PDB file of C-alpha atoms and ligand atoms in Angstrom:
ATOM      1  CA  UNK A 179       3.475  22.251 -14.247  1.00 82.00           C
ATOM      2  CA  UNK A 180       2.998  19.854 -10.809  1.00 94.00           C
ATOM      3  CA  UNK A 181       5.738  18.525  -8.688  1.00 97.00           C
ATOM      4  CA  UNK A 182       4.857  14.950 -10.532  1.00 98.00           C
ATOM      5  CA  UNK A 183       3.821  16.053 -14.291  1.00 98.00           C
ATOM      6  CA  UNK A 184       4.834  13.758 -16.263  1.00 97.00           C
ATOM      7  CA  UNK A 185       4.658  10.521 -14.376  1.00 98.00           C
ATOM      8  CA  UNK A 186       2.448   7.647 -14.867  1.00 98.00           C
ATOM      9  CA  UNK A 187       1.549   6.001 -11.563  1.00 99.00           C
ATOM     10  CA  UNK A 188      -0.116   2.675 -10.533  1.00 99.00           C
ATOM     11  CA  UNK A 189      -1.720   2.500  -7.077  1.00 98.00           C
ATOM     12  CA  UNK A 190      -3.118  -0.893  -5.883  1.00 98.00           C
ATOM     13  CA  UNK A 191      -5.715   0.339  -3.495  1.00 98.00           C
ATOM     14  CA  UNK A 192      -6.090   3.519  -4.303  1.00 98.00           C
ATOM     15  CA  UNK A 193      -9.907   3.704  -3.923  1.00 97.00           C
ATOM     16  CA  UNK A 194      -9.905   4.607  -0.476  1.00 97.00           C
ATOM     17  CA  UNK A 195      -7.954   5.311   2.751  1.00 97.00           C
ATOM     18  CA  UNK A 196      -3.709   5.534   2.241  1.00 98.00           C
ATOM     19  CA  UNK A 197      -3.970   4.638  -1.109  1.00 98.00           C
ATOM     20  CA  UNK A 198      -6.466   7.090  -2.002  1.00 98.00           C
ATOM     21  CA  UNK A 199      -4.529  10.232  -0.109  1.00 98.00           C
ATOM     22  CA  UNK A 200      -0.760   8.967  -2.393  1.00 98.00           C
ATOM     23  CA  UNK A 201      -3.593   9.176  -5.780  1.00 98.00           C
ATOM     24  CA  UNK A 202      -4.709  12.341  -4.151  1.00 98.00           C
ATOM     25  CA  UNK A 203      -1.500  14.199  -3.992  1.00 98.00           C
ATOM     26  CA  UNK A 204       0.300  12.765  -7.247  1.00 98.00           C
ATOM     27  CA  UNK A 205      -2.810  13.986  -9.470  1.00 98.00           C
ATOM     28  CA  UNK A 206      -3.096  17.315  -7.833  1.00 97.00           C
ATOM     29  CA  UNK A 207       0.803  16.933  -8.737  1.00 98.00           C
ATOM     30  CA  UNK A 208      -0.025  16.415 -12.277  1.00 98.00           C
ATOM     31  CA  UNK A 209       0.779  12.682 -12.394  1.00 98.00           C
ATOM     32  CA  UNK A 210      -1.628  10.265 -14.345  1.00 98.00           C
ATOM     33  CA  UNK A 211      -2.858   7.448 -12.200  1.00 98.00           C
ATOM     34  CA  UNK A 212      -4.174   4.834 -12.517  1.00 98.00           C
ATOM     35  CA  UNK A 213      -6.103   3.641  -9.182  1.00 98.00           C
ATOM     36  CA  UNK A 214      -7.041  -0.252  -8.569  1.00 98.00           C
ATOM     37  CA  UNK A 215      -9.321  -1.846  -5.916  1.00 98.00           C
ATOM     38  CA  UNK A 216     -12.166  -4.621  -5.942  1.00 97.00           C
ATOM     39  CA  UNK A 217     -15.219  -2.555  -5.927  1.00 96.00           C
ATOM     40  CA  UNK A 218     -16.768  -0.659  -8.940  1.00 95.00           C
ATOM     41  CA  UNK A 219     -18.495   1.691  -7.397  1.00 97.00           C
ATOM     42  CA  UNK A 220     -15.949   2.848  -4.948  1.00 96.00           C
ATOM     43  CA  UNK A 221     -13.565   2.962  -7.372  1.00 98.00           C
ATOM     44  CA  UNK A 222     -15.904   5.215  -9.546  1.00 97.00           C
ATOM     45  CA  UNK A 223     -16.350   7.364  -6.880  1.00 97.00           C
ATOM     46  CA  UNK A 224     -12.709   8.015  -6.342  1.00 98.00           C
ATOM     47  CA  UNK A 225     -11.694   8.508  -9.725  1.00 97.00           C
ATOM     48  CA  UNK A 226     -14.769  11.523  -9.802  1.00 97.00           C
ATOM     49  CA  UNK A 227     -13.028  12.816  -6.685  1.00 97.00           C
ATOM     50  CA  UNK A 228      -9.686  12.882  -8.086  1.00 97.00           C
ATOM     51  CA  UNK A 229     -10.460  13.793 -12.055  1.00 95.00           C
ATOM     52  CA  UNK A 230      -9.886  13.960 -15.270  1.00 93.00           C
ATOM     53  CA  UNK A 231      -5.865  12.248 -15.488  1.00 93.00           C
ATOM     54  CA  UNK A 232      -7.173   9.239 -13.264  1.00 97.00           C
ATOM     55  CA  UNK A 233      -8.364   5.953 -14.504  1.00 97.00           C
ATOM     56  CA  UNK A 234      -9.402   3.230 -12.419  1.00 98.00           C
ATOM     57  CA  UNK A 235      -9.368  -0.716 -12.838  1.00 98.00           C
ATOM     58  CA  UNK A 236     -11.054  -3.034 -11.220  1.00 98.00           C
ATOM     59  CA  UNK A 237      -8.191  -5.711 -10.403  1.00 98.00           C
ATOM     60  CA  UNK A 238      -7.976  -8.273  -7.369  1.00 98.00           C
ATOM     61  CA  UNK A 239      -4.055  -8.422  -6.554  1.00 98.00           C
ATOM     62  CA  UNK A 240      -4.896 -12.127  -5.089  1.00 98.00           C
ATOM     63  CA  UNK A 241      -5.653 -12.750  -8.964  1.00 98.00           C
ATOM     64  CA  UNK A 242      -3.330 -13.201 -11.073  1.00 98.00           C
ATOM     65  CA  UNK A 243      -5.240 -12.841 -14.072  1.00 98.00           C
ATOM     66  CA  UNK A 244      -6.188 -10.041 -12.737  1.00 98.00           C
ATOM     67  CA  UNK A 245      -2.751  -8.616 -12.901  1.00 98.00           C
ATOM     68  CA  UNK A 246      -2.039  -9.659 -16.001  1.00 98.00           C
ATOM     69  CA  UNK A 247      -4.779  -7.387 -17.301  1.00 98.00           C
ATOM     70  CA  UNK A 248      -3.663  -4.772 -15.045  1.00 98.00           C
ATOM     71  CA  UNK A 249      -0.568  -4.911 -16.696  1.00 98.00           C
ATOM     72  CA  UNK A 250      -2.177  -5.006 -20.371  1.00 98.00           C
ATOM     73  CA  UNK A 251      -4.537  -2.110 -19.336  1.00 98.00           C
ATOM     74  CA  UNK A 252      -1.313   0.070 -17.932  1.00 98.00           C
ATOM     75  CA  UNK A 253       0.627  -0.668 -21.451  1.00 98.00           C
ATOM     76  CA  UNK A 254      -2.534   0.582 -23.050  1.00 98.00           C
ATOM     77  CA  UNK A 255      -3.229   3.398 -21.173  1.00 97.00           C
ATOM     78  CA  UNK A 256       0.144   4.633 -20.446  1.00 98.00           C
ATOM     79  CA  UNK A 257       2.634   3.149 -21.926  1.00 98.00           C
ATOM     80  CA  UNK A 258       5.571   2.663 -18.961  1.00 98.00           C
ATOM     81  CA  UNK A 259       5.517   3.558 -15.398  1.00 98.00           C
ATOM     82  CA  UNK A 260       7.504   5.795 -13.111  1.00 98.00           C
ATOM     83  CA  UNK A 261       5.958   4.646  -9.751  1.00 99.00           C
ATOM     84  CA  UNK A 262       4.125   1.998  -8.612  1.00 99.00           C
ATOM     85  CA  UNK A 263       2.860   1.915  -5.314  1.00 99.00           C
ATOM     86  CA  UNK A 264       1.952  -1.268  -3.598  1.00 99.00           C
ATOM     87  CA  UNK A 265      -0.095  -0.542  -1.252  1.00 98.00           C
ATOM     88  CA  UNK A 266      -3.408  -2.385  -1.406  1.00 98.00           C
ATOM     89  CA  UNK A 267      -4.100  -4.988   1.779  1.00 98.00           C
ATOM     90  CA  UNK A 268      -6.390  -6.003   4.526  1.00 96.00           C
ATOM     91  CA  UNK A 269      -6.225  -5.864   8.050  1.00 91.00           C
ATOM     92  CA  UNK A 270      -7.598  -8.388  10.617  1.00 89.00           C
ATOM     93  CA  UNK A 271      -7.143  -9.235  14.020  1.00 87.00           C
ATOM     94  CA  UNK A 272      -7.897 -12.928  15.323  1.00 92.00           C
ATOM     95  CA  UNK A 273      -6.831 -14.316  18.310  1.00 95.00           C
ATOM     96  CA  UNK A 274      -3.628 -17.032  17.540  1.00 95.00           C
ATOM     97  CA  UNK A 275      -5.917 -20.420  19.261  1.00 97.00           C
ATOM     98  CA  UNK A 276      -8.667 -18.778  17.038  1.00 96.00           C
ATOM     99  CA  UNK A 277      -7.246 -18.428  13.801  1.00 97.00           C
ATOM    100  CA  UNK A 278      -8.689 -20.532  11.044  1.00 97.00           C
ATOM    101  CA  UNK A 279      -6.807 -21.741   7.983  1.00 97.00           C
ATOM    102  CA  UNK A 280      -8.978 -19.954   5.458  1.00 97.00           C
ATOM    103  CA  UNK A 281      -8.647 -16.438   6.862  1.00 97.00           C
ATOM    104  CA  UNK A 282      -5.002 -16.999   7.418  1.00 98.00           C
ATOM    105  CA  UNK A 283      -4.711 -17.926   3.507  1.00 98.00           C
ATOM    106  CA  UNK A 284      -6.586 -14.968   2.644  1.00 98.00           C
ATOM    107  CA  UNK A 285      -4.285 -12.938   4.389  1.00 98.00           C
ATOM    108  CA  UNK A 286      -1.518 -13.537   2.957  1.00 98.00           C
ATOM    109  CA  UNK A 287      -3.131 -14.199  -0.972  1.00 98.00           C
ATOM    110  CA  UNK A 288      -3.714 -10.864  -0.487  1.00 98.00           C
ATOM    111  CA  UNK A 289      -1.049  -9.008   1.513  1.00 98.00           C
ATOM    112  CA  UNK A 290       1.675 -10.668   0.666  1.00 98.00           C
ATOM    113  CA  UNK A 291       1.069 -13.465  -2.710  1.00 98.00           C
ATOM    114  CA  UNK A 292      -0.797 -10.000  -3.927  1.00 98.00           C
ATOM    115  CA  UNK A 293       2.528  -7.595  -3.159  1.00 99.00           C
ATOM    116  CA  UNK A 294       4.784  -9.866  -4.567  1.00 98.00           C
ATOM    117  CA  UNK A 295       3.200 -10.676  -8.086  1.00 99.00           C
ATOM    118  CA  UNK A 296       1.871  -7.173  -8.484  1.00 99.00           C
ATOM    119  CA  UNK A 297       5.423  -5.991  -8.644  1.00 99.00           C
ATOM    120  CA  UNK A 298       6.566  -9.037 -10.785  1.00 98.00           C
ATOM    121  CA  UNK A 299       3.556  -8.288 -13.037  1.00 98.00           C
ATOM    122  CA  UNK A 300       4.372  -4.731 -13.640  1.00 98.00           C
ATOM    123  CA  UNK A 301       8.299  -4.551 -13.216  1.00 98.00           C
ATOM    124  CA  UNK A 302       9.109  -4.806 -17.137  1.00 98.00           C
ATOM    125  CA  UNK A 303       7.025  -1.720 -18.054  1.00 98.00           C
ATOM    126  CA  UNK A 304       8.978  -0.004 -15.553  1.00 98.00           C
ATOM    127  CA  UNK A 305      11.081   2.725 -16.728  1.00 98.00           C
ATOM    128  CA  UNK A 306      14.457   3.018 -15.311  1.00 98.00           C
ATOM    129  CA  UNK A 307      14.686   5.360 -12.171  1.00 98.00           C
ATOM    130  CA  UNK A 308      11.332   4.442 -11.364  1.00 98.00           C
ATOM    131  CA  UNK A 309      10.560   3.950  -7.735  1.00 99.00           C
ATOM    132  CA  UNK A 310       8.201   1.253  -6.214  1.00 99.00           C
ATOM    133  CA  UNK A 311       7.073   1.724  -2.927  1.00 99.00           C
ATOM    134  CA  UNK A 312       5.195  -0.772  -1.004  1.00 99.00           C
ATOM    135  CA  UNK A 313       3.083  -0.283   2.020  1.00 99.00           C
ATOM    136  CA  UNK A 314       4.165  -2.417   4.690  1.00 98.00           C
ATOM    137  CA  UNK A 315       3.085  -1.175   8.928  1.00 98.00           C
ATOM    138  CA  UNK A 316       4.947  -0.786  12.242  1.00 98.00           C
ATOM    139  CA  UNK A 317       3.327  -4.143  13.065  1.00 97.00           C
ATOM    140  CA  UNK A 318       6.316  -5.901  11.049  1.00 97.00           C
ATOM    141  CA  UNK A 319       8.701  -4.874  14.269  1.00 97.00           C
ATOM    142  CA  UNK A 320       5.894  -4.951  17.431  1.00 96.00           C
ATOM    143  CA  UNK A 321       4.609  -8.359  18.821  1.00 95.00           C
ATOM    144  CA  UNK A 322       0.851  -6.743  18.804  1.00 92.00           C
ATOM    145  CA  UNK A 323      -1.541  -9.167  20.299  1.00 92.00           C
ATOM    146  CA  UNK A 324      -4.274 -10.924  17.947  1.00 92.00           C
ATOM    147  CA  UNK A 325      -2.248  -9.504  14.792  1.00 95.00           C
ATOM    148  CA  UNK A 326      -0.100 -12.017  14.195  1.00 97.00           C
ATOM    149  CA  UNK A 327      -0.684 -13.671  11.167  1.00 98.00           C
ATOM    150  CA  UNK A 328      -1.077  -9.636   9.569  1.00 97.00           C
ATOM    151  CA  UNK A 329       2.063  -8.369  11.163  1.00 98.00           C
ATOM    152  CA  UNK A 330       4.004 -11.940   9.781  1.00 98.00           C
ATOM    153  CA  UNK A 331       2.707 -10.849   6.162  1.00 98.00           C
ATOM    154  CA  UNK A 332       4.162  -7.331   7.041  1.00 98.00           C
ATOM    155  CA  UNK A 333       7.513  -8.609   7.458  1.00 98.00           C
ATOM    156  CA  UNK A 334       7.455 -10.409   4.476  1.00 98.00           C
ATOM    157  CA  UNK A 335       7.204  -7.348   2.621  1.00 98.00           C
ATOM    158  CA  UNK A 336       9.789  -5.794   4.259  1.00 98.00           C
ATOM    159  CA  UNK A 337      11.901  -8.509   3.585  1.00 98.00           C
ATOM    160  CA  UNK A 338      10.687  -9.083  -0.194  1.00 98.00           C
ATOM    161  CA  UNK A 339      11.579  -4.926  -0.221  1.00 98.00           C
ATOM    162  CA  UNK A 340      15.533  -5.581   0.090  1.00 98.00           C
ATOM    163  CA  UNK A 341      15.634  -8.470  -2.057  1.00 98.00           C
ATOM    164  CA  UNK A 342      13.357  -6.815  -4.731  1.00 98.00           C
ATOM    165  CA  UNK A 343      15.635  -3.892  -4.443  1.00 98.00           C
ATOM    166  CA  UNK A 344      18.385  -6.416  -4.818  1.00 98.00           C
ATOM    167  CA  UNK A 345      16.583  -7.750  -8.493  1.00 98.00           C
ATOM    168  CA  UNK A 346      15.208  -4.722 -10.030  1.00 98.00           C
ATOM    169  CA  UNK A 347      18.638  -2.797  -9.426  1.00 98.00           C
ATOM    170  CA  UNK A 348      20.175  -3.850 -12.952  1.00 97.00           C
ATOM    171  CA  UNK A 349      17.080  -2.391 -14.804  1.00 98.00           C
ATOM    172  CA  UNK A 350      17.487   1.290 -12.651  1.00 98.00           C
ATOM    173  CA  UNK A 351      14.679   0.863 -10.462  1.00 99.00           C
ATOM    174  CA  UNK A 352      14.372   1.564  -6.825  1.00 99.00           C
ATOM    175  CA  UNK A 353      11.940  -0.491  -4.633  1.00 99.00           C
ATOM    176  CA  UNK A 354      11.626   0.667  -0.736  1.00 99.00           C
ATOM    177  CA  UNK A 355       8.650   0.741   1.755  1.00 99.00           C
ATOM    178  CA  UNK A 356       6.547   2.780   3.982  1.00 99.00           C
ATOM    179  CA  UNK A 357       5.214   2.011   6.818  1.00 98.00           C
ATOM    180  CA  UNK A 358       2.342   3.723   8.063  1.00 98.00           C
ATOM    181  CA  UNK A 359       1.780   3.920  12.169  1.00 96.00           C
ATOM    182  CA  UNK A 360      -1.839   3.964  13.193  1.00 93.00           C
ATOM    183  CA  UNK A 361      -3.788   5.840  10.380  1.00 95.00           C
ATOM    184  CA  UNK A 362      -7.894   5.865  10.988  1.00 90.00           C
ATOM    185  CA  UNK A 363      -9.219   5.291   7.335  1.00 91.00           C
ATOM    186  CA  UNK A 364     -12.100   3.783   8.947  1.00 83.00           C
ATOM    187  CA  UNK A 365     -11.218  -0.081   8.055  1.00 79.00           C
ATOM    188  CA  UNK A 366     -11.178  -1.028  11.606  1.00 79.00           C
ATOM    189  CA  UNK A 367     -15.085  -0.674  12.117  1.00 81.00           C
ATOM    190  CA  UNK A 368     -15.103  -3.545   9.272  1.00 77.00           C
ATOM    191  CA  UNK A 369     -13.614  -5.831  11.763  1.00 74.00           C
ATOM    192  CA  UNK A 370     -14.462  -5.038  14.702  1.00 79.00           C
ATOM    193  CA  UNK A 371     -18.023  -3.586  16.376  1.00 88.00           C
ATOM    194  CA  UNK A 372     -18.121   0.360  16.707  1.00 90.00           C
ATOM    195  CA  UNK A 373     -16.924   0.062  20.756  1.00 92.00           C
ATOM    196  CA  UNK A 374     -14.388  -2.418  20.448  1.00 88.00           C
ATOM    197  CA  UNK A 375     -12.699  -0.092  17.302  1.00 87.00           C
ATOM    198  CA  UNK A 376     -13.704   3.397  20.160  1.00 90.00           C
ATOM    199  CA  UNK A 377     -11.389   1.789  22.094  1.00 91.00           C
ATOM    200  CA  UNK A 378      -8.465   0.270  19.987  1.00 85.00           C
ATOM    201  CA  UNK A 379      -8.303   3.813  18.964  1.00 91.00           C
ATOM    202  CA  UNK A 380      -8.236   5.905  22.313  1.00 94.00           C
ATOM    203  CA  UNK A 381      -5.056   3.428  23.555  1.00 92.00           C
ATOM    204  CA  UNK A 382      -3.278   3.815  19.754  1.00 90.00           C
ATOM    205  CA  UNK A 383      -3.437   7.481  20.878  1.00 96.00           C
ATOM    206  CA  UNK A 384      -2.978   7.333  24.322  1.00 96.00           C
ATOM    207  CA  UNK A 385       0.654   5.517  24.039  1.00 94.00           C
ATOM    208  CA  UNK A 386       1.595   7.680  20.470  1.00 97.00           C
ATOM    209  CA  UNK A 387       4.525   9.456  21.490  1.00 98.00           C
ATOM    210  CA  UNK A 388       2.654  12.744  19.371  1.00 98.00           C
ATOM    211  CA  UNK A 389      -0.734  11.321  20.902  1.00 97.00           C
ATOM    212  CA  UNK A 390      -2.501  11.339  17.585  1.00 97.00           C
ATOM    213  CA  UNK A 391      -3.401   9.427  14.250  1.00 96.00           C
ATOM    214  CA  UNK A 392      -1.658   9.742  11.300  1.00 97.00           C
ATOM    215  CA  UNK A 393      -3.329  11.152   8.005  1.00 97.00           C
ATOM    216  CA  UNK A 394      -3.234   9.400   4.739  1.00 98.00           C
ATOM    217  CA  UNK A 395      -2.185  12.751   3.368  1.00 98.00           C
ATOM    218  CA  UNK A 396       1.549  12.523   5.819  1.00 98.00           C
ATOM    219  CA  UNK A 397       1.425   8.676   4.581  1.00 98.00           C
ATOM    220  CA  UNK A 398       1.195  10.018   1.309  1.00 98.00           C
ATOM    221  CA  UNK A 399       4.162  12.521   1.272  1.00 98.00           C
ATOM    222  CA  UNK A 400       6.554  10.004   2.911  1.00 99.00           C
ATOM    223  CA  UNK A 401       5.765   7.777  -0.136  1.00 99.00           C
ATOM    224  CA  UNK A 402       5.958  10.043  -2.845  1.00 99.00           C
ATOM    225  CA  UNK A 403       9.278  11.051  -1.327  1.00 98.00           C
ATOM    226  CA  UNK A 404      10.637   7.423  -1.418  1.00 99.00           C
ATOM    227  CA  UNK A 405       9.188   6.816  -5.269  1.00 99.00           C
ATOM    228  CA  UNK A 406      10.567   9.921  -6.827  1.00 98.00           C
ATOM    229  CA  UNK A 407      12.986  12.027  -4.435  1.00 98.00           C
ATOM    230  CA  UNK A 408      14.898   9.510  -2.632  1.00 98.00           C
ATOM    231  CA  UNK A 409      17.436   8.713  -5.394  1.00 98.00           C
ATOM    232  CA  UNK A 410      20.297   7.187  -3.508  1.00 98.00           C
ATOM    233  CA  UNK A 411      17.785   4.736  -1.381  1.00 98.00           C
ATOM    234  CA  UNK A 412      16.746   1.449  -2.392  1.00 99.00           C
ATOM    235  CA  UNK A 413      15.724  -1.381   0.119  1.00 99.00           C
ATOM    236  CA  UNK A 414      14.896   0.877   2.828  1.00 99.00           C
ATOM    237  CA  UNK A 415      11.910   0.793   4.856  1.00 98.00           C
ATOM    238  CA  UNK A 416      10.510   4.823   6.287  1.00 98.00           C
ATOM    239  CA  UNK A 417       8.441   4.661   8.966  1.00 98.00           C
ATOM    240  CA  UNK A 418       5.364   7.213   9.586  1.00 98.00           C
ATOM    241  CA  UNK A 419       4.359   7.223  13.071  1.00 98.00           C
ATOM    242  CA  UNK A 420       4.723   9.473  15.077  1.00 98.00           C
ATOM    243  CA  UNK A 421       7.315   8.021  16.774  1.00 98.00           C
ATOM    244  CA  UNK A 422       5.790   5.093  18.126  1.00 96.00           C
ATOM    245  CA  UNK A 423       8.413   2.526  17.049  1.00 97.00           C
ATOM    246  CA  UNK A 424      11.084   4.964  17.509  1.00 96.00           C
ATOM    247  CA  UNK A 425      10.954   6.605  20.865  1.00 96.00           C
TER     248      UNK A 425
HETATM  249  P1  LIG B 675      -8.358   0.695   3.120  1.00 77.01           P
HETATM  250  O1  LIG B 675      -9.253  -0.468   3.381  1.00 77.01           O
HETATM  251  O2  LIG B 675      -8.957   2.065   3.153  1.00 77.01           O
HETATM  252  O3  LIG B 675      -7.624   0.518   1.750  1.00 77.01           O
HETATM  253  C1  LIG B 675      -7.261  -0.721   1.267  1.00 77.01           C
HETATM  254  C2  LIG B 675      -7.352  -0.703  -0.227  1.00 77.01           C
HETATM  255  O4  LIG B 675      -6.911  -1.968  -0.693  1.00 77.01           O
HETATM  256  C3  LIG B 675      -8.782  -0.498  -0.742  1.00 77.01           C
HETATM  257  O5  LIG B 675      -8.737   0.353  -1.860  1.00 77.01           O
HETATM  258  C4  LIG B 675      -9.202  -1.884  -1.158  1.00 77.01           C
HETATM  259  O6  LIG B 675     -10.130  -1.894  -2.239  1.00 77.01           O
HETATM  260  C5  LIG B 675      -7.868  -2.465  -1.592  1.00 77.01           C
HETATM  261  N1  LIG B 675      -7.848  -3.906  -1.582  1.00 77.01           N
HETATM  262  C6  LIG B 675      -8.087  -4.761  -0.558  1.00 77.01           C
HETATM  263  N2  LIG B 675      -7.996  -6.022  -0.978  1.00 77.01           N
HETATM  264  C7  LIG B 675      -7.689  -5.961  -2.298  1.00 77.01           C
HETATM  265  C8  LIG B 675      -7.473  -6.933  -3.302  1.00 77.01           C
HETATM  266  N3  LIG B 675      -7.553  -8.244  -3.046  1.00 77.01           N
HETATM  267  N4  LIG B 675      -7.169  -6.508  -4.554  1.00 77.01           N
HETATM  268  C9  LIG B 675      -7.097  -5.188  -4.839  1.00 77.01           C
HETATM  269  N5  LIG B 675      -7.302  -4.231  -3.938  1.00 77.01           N
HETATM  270  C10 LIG B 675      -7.606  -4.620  -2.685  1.00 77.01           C
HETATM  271  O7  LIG B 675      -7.191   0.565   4.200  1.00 77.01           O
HETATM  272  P2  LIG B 675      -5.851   1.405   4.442  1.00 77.01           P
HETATM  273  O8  LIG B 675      -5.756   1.551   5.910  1.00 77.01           O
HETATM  274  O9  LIG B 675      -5.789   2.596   3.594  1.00 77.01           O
HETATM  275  O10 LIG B 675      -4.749   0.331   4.005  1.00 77.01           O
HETATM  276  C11 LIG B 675      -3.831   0.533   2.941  1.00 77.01           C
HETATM  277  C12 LIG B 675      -2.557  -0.212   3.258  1.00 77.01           C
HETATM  278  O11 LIG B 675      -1.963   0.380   4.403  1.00 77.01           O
HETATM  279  C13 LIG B 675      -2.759  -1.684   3.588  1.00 77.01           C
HETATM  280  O12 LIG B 675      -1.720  -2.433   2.989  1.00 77.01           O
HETATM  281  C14 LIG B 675      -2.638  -1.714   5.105  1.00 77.01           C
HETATM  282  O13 LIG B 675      -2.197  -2.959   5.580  1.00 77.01           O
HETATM  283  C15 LIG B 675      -1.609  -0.631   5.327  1.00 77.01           C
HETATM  284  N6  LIG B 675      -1.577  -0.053   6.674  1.00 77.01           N
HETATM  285  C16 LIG B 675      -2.631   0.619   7.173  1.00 77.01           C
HETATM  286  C17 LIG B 675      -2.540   1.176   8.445  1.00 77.01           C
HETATM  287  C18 LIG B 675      -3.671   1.947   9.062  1.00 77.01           C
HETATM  288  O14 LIG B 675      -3.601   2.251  10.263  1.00 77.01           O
HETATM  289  N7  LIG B 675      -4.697   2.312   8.322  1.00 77.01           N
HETATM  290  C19 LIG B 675      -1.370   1.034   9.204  1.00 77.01           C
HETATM  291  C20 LIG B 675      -0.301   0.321   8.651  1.00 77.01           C
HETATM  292  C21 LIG B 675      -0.406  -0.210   7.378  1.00 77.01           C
END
């Protein structure tokens, strides 16, 4: 018997990176997951990695077709759901006099449009004293330059967290966030060239009080905590990293 057998999990995301490391630990927990993300073969590749209780969908969370299948696919498949993590997003930095309309709207169709109907998409198979945990970042409190339209969408998860909390209450379900410090999942050479993401990453570590990345493994346990341990908290927001908002 795992820590989590018995639960049925969704993670959006959960091909690769943060997502990936919360599938990682819940199936070697026992849990049955089911992992989304928008390519096939990553997603195939995951689900080998994690085994036999995973199942992965292809779904785009900007789509809501998409999650309406998701949410067909989970009834199928599971039944109801005692965590759903919210975690899938994108990250890119643009200067503000730069920024275009069309990567703005993407940003948020995906970050924050995405967040929001994945969690109204999947809410009524949720059993009560589930937990949904959403993956928000320490750039909802910082003014970082060239991230603003990214850290904006940040804070509107945190905020959608409390009054999500607020709704789902009645039907026994707890809805709080993480968010993750600097974590090097390797996104950040998508966006930027190899030098320019060499250095991003020596000043993230440089000015980290603990002078270090986090892992999607620590990302993962601070989650997992908030979904299924943290039975008095709903609304909240725990930050992972190390320190860097905090001290
Ligand atoms: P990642 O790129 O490794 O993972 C992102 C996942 O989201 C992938 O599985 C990808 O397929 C999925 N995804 C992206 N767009 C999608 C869409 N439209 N529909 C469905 N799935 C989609 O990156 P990560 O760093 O693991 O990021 C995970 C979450 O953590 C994101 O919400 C990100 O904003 C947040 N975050 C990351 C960091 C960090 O330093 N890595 C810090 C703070 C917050």
């Amino acid at each position: 018997m795992g820590a989590y057998s018995g639960k049925n999990v969704v993670i959006t995301g959960g091909s690769s990176g943060i997502g990936f490391g919360i599938a990682q630990l819940l199936a070697d927990g026992g849990a049955r997951v089911m992992i989304t993300g928008r390519s096939q073969s990553t997603l195939d590749a995951a689900c080998e990695q994690l085994g036999e209780n995973t199942v992965a969908v292809r779904s785009d969370v900007a789509a809501l077709p998409d999650l309406d299948a998701l949410a067909d696919r989970v009834e199928d498949e599971f039944g109801t759901l005692d965590g759903l993590f919210v975690n899938a997003g994108i990250t890119r930095t643009m200067p503000f006099a730069a920024t275009v309309e069309t990567e703005y709207d993407e940003l948020f169709a995906i970050n924050v449009k995405g967040a929001f109907f994945t969690v109204q998409k999947l809410a009524p198979l949720l059993n009560a004293g589930a937990g949904v945990v959403l993956t928000t970042s320490v750039a909802n409190v910082m003014g970082m330059a060239e991230a603003g339209v990214y850290s904006a969408g940040k804070a509107a998860l945190r905020s959608m967290t409390r009054s999500l909390a607020r709704e789902l209450l009645a039907q026994g379900v707890r809805v709080n966030a993480v968010s993750p410090g600097p974590v090097d999942t390797g996104t950040l050479e998508n966006t930027m060239t190899a030098a320019e993401a060499a250095q991003f990453k020596a000043e993230r570590v440089a000015e980290n009080p603990m002078r270090r990345f986090g892992t999607p493994a620590e990302i993962a346990t601070a989650a997992a905590f908030l979904a299924f341990d943290a039975t008095y908290t709903t609304g909240a927001e725990l930050v992972v990293d190390g320190g860097a908002t905090q001290l």
